[in-house]
Amino acid sequence: LQDPSERVRIAALKAAGGLVDFLGTGEEVLAFRGLLPSMLAALTTCLEQGNECVAVQVLEVLGELADSPSPVLNQAVPDLVRTLLRILAEQRLDDGTRGAAGTCLDRVIVTKSRLVSKAKLVPLILRTALAISIEGDEDEDEDDEACADRLFFQHSAGSSRGGEAGL
């Protein structure tokens, strides 16, 4: 994950995600916990360098890890949620990148709701959702249906009222 080559880093991320999925919930999978800070660092580096397509791939791997029944992601949930919220709030990023972060956040909220709540991240999530909603109100020329990050929050609010997200 520290390789200077972007292609190697992405291949390593995907391989790690595949191994976690293959190993399931066994003890071996817990060895992958140490990779999560590197995965988040790789995501941040991609975004800082303007490699949003690569960042979306990293977000997809993180989303797959969130869906995994293994506890490999559990310790990183607070940092992951904060990182995803920063991506969602960053207006300079492409809507597709922000939407991928929203999808990943949705998966984390649904599958790791207790950890999100225990880490007291719900107020931060709600503040970010409100800020993004206000952002949409300020830009009246923008079509609400086209903004993936706001749609995510609208979906999440509906899911939590329906009991799916559990927040």
XYZ file of N, CA and C in Angstrom:
501
model
N 0.806 -1.207 0.000
C 0.000 0.000 0.000
C 0.847 1.268 0.000
N 2.129 1.114 0.192
C 3.034 2.269 0.218
C 3.810 2.419 -1.085
N 3.567 1.551 -2.040
C 4.293 1.573 -3.306
C 4.063 2.907 -4.032
N 5.086 3.437 -4.673
C 4.905 4.698 -5.400
C 3.974 4.558 -6.616
N 3.835 3.359 -7.126
C 2.976 3.148 -8.288
C 1.505 3.065 -7.864
N 0.720 3.915 -8.477
C -0.710 3.942 -8.187
C -1.373 2.601 -8.510
N -0.993 2.015 -9.620
C -1.576 0.733 -10.036
C -1.280 -0.361 -9.020
N -0.067 -0.360 -8.467
C 0.312 -1.368 -7.471
C -0.487 -1.164 -6.193
N -0.636 0.105 -5.771
C -1.417 0.388 -4.553
C -2.866 -0.077 -4.702
N -3.465 0.192 -5.847
C -4.859 -0.205 -6.068
C -4.975 -1.722 -6.108
N -4.039 -2.374 -6.775
C -4.060 -3.840 -6.817
C -3.917 -4.422 -5.415
N -3.048 -3.816 -4.605
C -2.867 -4.286 -3.225
C -4.136 -4.072 -2.404
N -4.790 -2.932 -2.592
C -6.046 -2.665 -1.888
C -7.116 -3.685 -2.249
N -7.247 -3.920 -3.545
C -8.257 -4.883 -3.999
C -7.933 -6.295 -3.514
N -6.660 -6.645 -3.534
C -6.256 -7.973 -3.056
C -6.543 -8.115 -1.564
N -6.243 -7.084 -0.796
C -6.511 -7.140 0.644
C -8.006 -7.284 0.901
N -8.798 -6.526 0.166
C -10.253 -6.633 0.307
C -10.757 -8.017 -0.064
N -10.207 -8.584 -1.135
C -10.588 -9.933 -1.551
C -10.195 -10.984 -0.527
N -9.025 -10.832 0.059
C -8.579 -11.780 1.085
C -9.466 -11.716 2.328
N -9.830 -10.521 2.732
C -10.718 -10.378 3.893
C -12.045 -11.069 3.600
N -12.550 -10.852 2.401
C -13.817 -11.483 2.017
C -13.678 -13.002 2.003
N -12.564 -13.500 1.481
C -12.334 -14.941 1.397
C -12.169 -15.569 2.788
N -11.438 -14.884 3.656
C -11.162 -15.432 4.989
C -12.386 -15.386 5.899
N -13.312 -14.500 5.604
C -14.537 -14.429 6.390
C -14.301 -13.883 7.775
N -14.679 -14.647 8.793
C -14.610 -14.141 10.167
C -13.533 -14.834 11.001
N -12.654 -15.594 10.389
C -11.611 -16.304 11.131
C -10.600 -15.370 11.761
N -9.783 -15.940 12.616
C -8.747 -15.169 13.314
C -7.765 -14.518 12.339
N -7.528 -15.185 11.205
C -6.551 -14.669 10.238
C -6.942 -13.289 9.728
N -8.235 -13.040 9.631
C -8.703 -11.781 9.063
C -8.357 -10.586 9.954
N -8.186 -10.819 11.235
C -7.872 -9.721 12.146
C -6.493 -9.118 11.867
N -5.644 -9.864 11.188
C -4.326 -9.339 10.817
C -4.447 -8.153 9.859
N -5.582 -8.044 9.190
C -5.772 -6.978 8.209
C -6.165 -5.637 8.844
N -6.454 -5.635 10.137
C -6.819 -4.387 10.813
C -5.745 -3.322 10.646
N -4.509 -3.754 10.676
C -3.393 -2.811 10.558
C -3.300 -2.139 9.204
N -3.971 -2.681 8.203
C -3.931 -2.089 6.862
C -4.876 -0.898 6.709
N -5.866 -0.808 7.571
C -6.876 0.233 7.386
C -6.327 1.651 7.457
N -5.417 1.985 8.379
C -4.840 3.339 8.327
C -4.130 3.607 7.001
N -3.461 2.595 6.442
C -2.800 2.771 5.149
C -3.815 2.951 4.031
N -4.938 2.241 4.123
C -5.993 2.400 3.122
C -6.573 3.810 3.157
N -6.807 4.320 4.357
C -7.327 5.681 4.481
C -6.301 6.703 4.007
N -5.030 6.448 4.296
C -3.970 7.344 3.815
C -3.894 7.323 2.296
N -4.040 6.141 1.695
C -4.031 6.030 0.235
C -5.207 6.802 -0.360
N -6.354 6.717 0.280
C -7.531 7.448 -0.184
C -7.280 8.951 -0.136
N -6.751 9.425 0.976
C -6.464 10.849 1.126
C -5.436 11.310 0.097
N -4.409 10.505 -0.128
C -3.379 10.848 -1.113
C -3.969 10.944 -2.510
N -4.818 9.997 -2.860
C -5.467 10.028 -4.176
C -6.239 11.327 -4.369
N -6.990 11.714 -3.361
C -7.792 12.927 -3.462
C -6.926 14.174 -3.527
N -5.861 14.212 -2.744
C -4.953 15.359 -2.760
C -4.267 15.512 -4.107
N -4.022 14.384 -4.779
C -3.357 14.412 -6.076
C -4.343 14.530 -7.231
N -5.617 14.616 -6.921
C -6.628 14.765 -7.964
C -6.985 13.480 -8.681
N -6.612 12.339 -8.115
C -6.904 11.038 -8.725
C -8.246 10.514 -8.216
N -9.314 11.178 -8.621
C -10.627 10.830 -8.094
C -11.102 9.457 -8.568
N -10.723 9.044 -9.767
C -11.122 7.713 -10.245
C -10.527 6.626 -9.356
N -9.294 6.807 -8.970
C -8.637 5.854 -8.076
C -9.284 5.918 -6.689
N -9.592 7.117 -6.243
C -10.238 7.276 -4.936
C -11.569 6.534 -4.899
N -12.310 6.574 -5.988
C -13.586 5.854 -6.054
C -13.355 4.351 -5.910
N -12.282 3.841 -6.514
C -11.962 2.414 -6.376
C -11.635 2.074 -4.918
N -10.911 2.943 -4.247
C -10.586 2.723 -2.837
C -11.877 2.737 -2.011
N -12.765 3.666 -2.317
C -14.041 3.739 -1.611
C -14.864 2.466 -1.815
N -14.793 1.903 -3.007
C -15.517 0.652 -3.274
C -14.965 -0.488 -2.423
N -13.641 -0.572 -2.293
C -13.031 -1.612 -1.460
C -13.441 -1.411 0.000
N -13.415 -0.174 0.464
C -13.818 0.106 1.847
C -15.286 -0.241 2.072
N -16.116 0.007 1.070
C -17.524 -0.370 1.168
C -17.707 -1.869 1.246
N -16.899 -2.597 0.477
C -16.952 -4.062 0.542
C -16.520 -4.556 1.916
N -15.508 -3.915 2.484
C -15.074 -4.287 3.839
C -16.176 -3.999 4.865
N -16.898 -2.915 4.649
C -18.008 -2.597 5.561
C -19.086 -3.675 5.492
N -19.312 -4.205 4.308
C -20.333 -5.244 4.132
C -19.890 -6.604 4.655
N -18.601 -6.769 4.851
C -18.068 -8.044 5.304
C -18.512 -8.325 6.743
N -18.839 -9.581 7.042
C -19.220 -9.909 8.422
C -18.030 -9.883 9.386
N -16.836 -9.789 8.847
C -15.648 -9.793 9.702
C -15.536 -8.464 10.451
N -14.932 -8.478 11.621
C -14.776 -7.245 12.406
C -13.550 -6.424 12.016
N -12.978 -6.680 10.852
C -11.723 -6.038 10.463
C -11.848 -4.512 10.420
N -13.002 -3.993 10.101
C -13.186 -2.556 9.958
C -13.547 -1.861 11.279
N -13.934 -2.631 12.262
C -14.526 -2.067 13.480
C -13.689 -0.976 14.140
N -12.406 -1.203 14.341
C -11.564 -0.212 15.019
C -11.387 1.064 14.197
N -11.523 0.961 12.897
C -11.300 2.109 12.020
C -12.573 2.885 11.713
N -13.719 2.437 12.225
C -14.986 3.098 11.883
C -14.961 4.598 12.167
N -14.519 5.059 13.338
C -14.521 6.516 13.563
C -13.687 7.290 12.533
N -12.471 6.828 12.262
C -11.628 7.515 11.267
C -12.226 7.416 9.873
N -12.781 6.263 9.541
C -13.386 6.076 8.229
C -14.572 7.017 8.049
N -15.446 7.079 9.032
C -16.621 7.950 8.922
C -16.193 9.410 8.790
N -15.231 9.838 9.580
C -14.759 11.231 9.482
C -14.170 11.517 8.101
N -13.412 10.572 7.568
C -12.833 10.746 6.237
C -13.933 10.836 5.182
N -14.919 9.957 5.275
C -16.023 9.971 4.315
C -16.810 11.275 4.397
N -17.013 11.769 5.591
C -17.735 13.034 5.747
C -16.952 14.208 5.165
N -15.636 14.186 5.315
C -14.810 15.240 4.710
C -14.936 15.207 3.189
N -14.960 14.013 2.623
C -15.111 13.881 1.168
C -16.477 14.406 0.738
N -17.515 14.018 1.461
C -18.862 14.477 1.127
C -18.988 15.994 1.192
N -18.312 16.609 2.138
C -18.419 18.051 2.329
C -17.546 18.851 1.369
N -16.623 18.196 0.695
C -15.679 18.894 -0.179
C -16.332 19.207 -1.531
N -16.706 20.463 -1.710
C -17.432 20.885 -2.903
C -16.608 20.821 -4.180
N -15.299 20.865 -4.063
C -14.465 20.861 -5.276
C -14.397 19.480 -5.927
N -14.789 18.441 -5.195
C -14.730 17.093 -5.737
C -15.912 16.825 -6.665
N -15.693 15.931 -7.587
C -16.719 15.511 -8.532
C -17.891 14.870 -7.788
N -19.097 15.071 -8.304
C -20.279 14.464 -7.681
C -20.169 12.943 -7.608
N -19.513 12.321 -8.584
C -19.343 10.863 -8.559
C -18.477 10.403 -7.391
N -17.443 11.167 -7.095
C -16.574 10.848 -5.968
C -17.325 11.037 -4.662
N -18.020 12.142 -4.561
C -18.801 12.407 -3.357
C -19.911 11.360 -3.202
N -20.514 10.974 -4.310
C -21.552 9.946 -4.260
C -20.997 8.600 -3.814
N -19.776 8.264 -4.270
C -19.146 7.006 -3.841
C -18.847 7.042 -2.341
N -18.438 8.206 -1.850
C -18.211 8.347 -0.405
C -19.534 8.208 0.343
N -20.596 8.757 -0.221
C -21.913 8.629 0.400
C -22.397 7.190 0.429
N -22.153 6.469 -0.642
C -22.537 5.058 -0.687
C -21.754 4.258 0.342
N -20.465 4.525 0.441
C -19.634 3.836 1.430
C -20.107 4.173 2.840
N -20.400 5.442 3.081
C -20.892 5.842 4.395
C -22.220 5.156 4.711
N -23.086 5.075 3.740
C -24.361 4.390 3.933
C -24.133 2.941 4.347
N -23.198 2.276 3.684
C -22.898 0.880 4.019
C -22.338 0.758 5.431
N -21.483 1.701 5.818
C -20.925 1.679 7.171
C -22.027 1.915 8.199
N -22.882 2.886 7.930
C -23.962 3.200 8.872
C -24.902 2.008 9.033
N -25.233 1.354 7.937
C -26.168 0.229 8.001
C -25.533 -0.977 8.687
N -24.295 -1.287 8.356
C -23.680 -2.514 8.876
C -22.960 -2.326 10.212
N -22.587 -1.117 10.528
C -21.813 -0.851 11.756
C -22.497 0.231 12.593
N -23.818 0.223 12.614
C -24.569 1.308 13.266
C -24.235 1.437 14.752
N -24.043 0.333 15.422
C -23.705 0.408 16.854
C -22.374 1.111 17.078
N -21.402 0.784 16.234
C -20.089 1.410 16.370
C -20.150 2.901 16.062
N -20.943 3.271 15.059
C -21.109 4.681 14.707
C -21.736 5.431 15.872
N -22.755 4.848 16.450
C -23.441 5.476 17.578
C -22.531 5.537 18.806
N -21.847 4.445 19.100
C -20.959 4.375 20.266
C -19.824 5.405 20.176
N -19.348 5.648 18.952
C -18.276 6.625 18.739
C -18.806 8.063 18.720
N -20.103 8.211 18.956
C -20.747 9.528 19.006
C -20.558 10.308 17.697
N -20.712 9.582 16.578
C -20.539 10.191 15.259
C -21.853 10.693 14.658
N -22.973 10.326 15.258
C -24.273 10.705 14.701
C -24.419 12.229 14.596
N -24.064 13.009 15.638
C -24.182 14.467 15.486
C -23.320 15.019 14.342
N -22.126 14.480 14.177
C -21.254 14.920 13.087
C -21.870 14.579 11.731
N -22.437 13.394 11.627
C -23.094 12.984 10.385
C -24.262 13.923 10.079
N -25.056 14.233 11.091
C -26.204 15.116 10.888
C -25.772 16.538 10.530
N -24.716 17.054 11.179
C -24.218 18.394 10.832
C -23.742 18.438 9.389
N -23.037 17.385 8.971
C -22.557 17.339 7.591
C -23.729 17.252 6.622
N -24.724 16.451 6.956
C -25.910 16.333 6.101
C -26.610 17.682 5.966
N -26.721 18.397 7.065
C -27.357 19.710 7.041
C -26.551 20.682 6.182
N -25.241 20.667 6.341
C -24.385 21.557 5.554
C -24.511 21.255 4.061
N -24.582 19.986 3.713
C -24.714 19.615 2.305
C -26.094 20.026 1.785
N -27.110 19.888 2.596
C -28.452 20.316 2.196
C -28.497 21.812 1.966
N -27.848 22.564 2.846
C -27.801 24.017 2.691
C -27.014 24.383 1.441
N -25.942 23.660 1.181
C -25.136 23.883 -0.025
C -26.019 23.785 -1.254
N -26.914 22.814 -1.285
C -27.820 22.647 -2.422
C -28.805 23.781 -2.530
N -29.239 24.344 -1.408
C -30.179 25.461 -1.429
C -29.523 26.719 -1.975
N -28.222 26.868 -1.748
C -27.512 28.057 -2.219
C -27.331 28.055 -3.727
N -27.302 26.895 -4.327
C -27.104 26.781 -5.771
C -28.432 26.417 -6.416
N -29.231 27.404 -6.723
C -30.579 27.148 -7.217
C -30.608 26.581 -8.623
N -29.532 26.731 -9.396
C -29.501 26.210 -10.753
C -29.281 24.711 -10.797
N -28.851 24.133 -9.699
C -28.528 22.711 -9.660
C -29.794 21.879 -9.458
N -29.891 20.779 -10.170
C -31.012 19.857 -10.039
C -30.758 18.942 -8.847
N -31.666 18.940 -7.851
C -31.496 18.125 -6.646
C -31.315 16.652 -6.961
N -31.990 16.153 -7.971
C -31.899 14.731 -8.285
C -30.517 14.351 -8.793
N -29.752 15.290 -9.287
C -28.440 14.988 -9.854
C -27.331 14.997 -8.813
N -27.616 15.439 -7.617
C -26.562 15.559 -6.606
C -26.555 14.319 -5.722
N -25.618 13.418 -5.988
C -25.595 12.104 -5.337
C -25.404 12.192 -3.831
N -24.614 13.130 -3.361
C -24.376 13.192 -1.927
C -25.632 13.605 -1.169
N -26.402 14.544 -1.705
C -27.653 14.914 -1.034
C -28.656 13.777 -1.119
N -28.679 13.080 -2.252
C -29.570 11.929 -2.364
C -29.228 10.874 -1.328
N -27.937 10.693 -1.071
C -27.533 9.732 -0.050
C -28.146 10.100 1.294
N -28.018 11.375 1.665
C -28.541 11.781 2.961
C -30.062 11.704 3.000
N -30.716 11.988 1.887
C -32.166 11.845 1.854
C -32.531 10.379 2.036
N -31.797 9.493 1.379
C -32.036 8.052 1.505
C -31.773 7.582 2.931
N -30.661 8.043 3.506
C -30.318 7.621 4.863
C -31.353 8.081 5.871
N -31.852 9.280 5.694
C -32.875 9.773 6.620
C -34.128 8.913 6.512
N -34.477 8.531 5.286
C -35.635 7.660 5.103
C -35.385 6.276 5.663
N -34.161 5.771 5.506
C -33.822 4.437 6.016
C -33.865 4.413 7.522
N -33.348 5.481 8.152
C -33.321 5.469 9.602
C -34.728 5.577 10.175
N -35.624 6.273 9.483
C -37.007 6.316 9.958
C -37.673 4.979 9.762
N -37.245 4.255 8.717
C -37.834 2.947 8.439
C -37.172 1.842 9.223
N -36.118 2.139 9.963
C -35.480 1.160 10.819
C -34.288 0.461 10.208
N -33.962 0.711 8.942
C -32.844 0.002 8.321
C -31.496 0.444 8.885
N -31.291 1.731 9.002
C -29.972 2.204 9.411
C -29.770 2.107 10.910
N -30.806 2.157 11.664
C -30.693 1.942 13.098
C -30.075 3.076 13.879
N -29.965 4.252 13.302
C -29.415 5.386 14.028
C -30.527 6.070 14.768
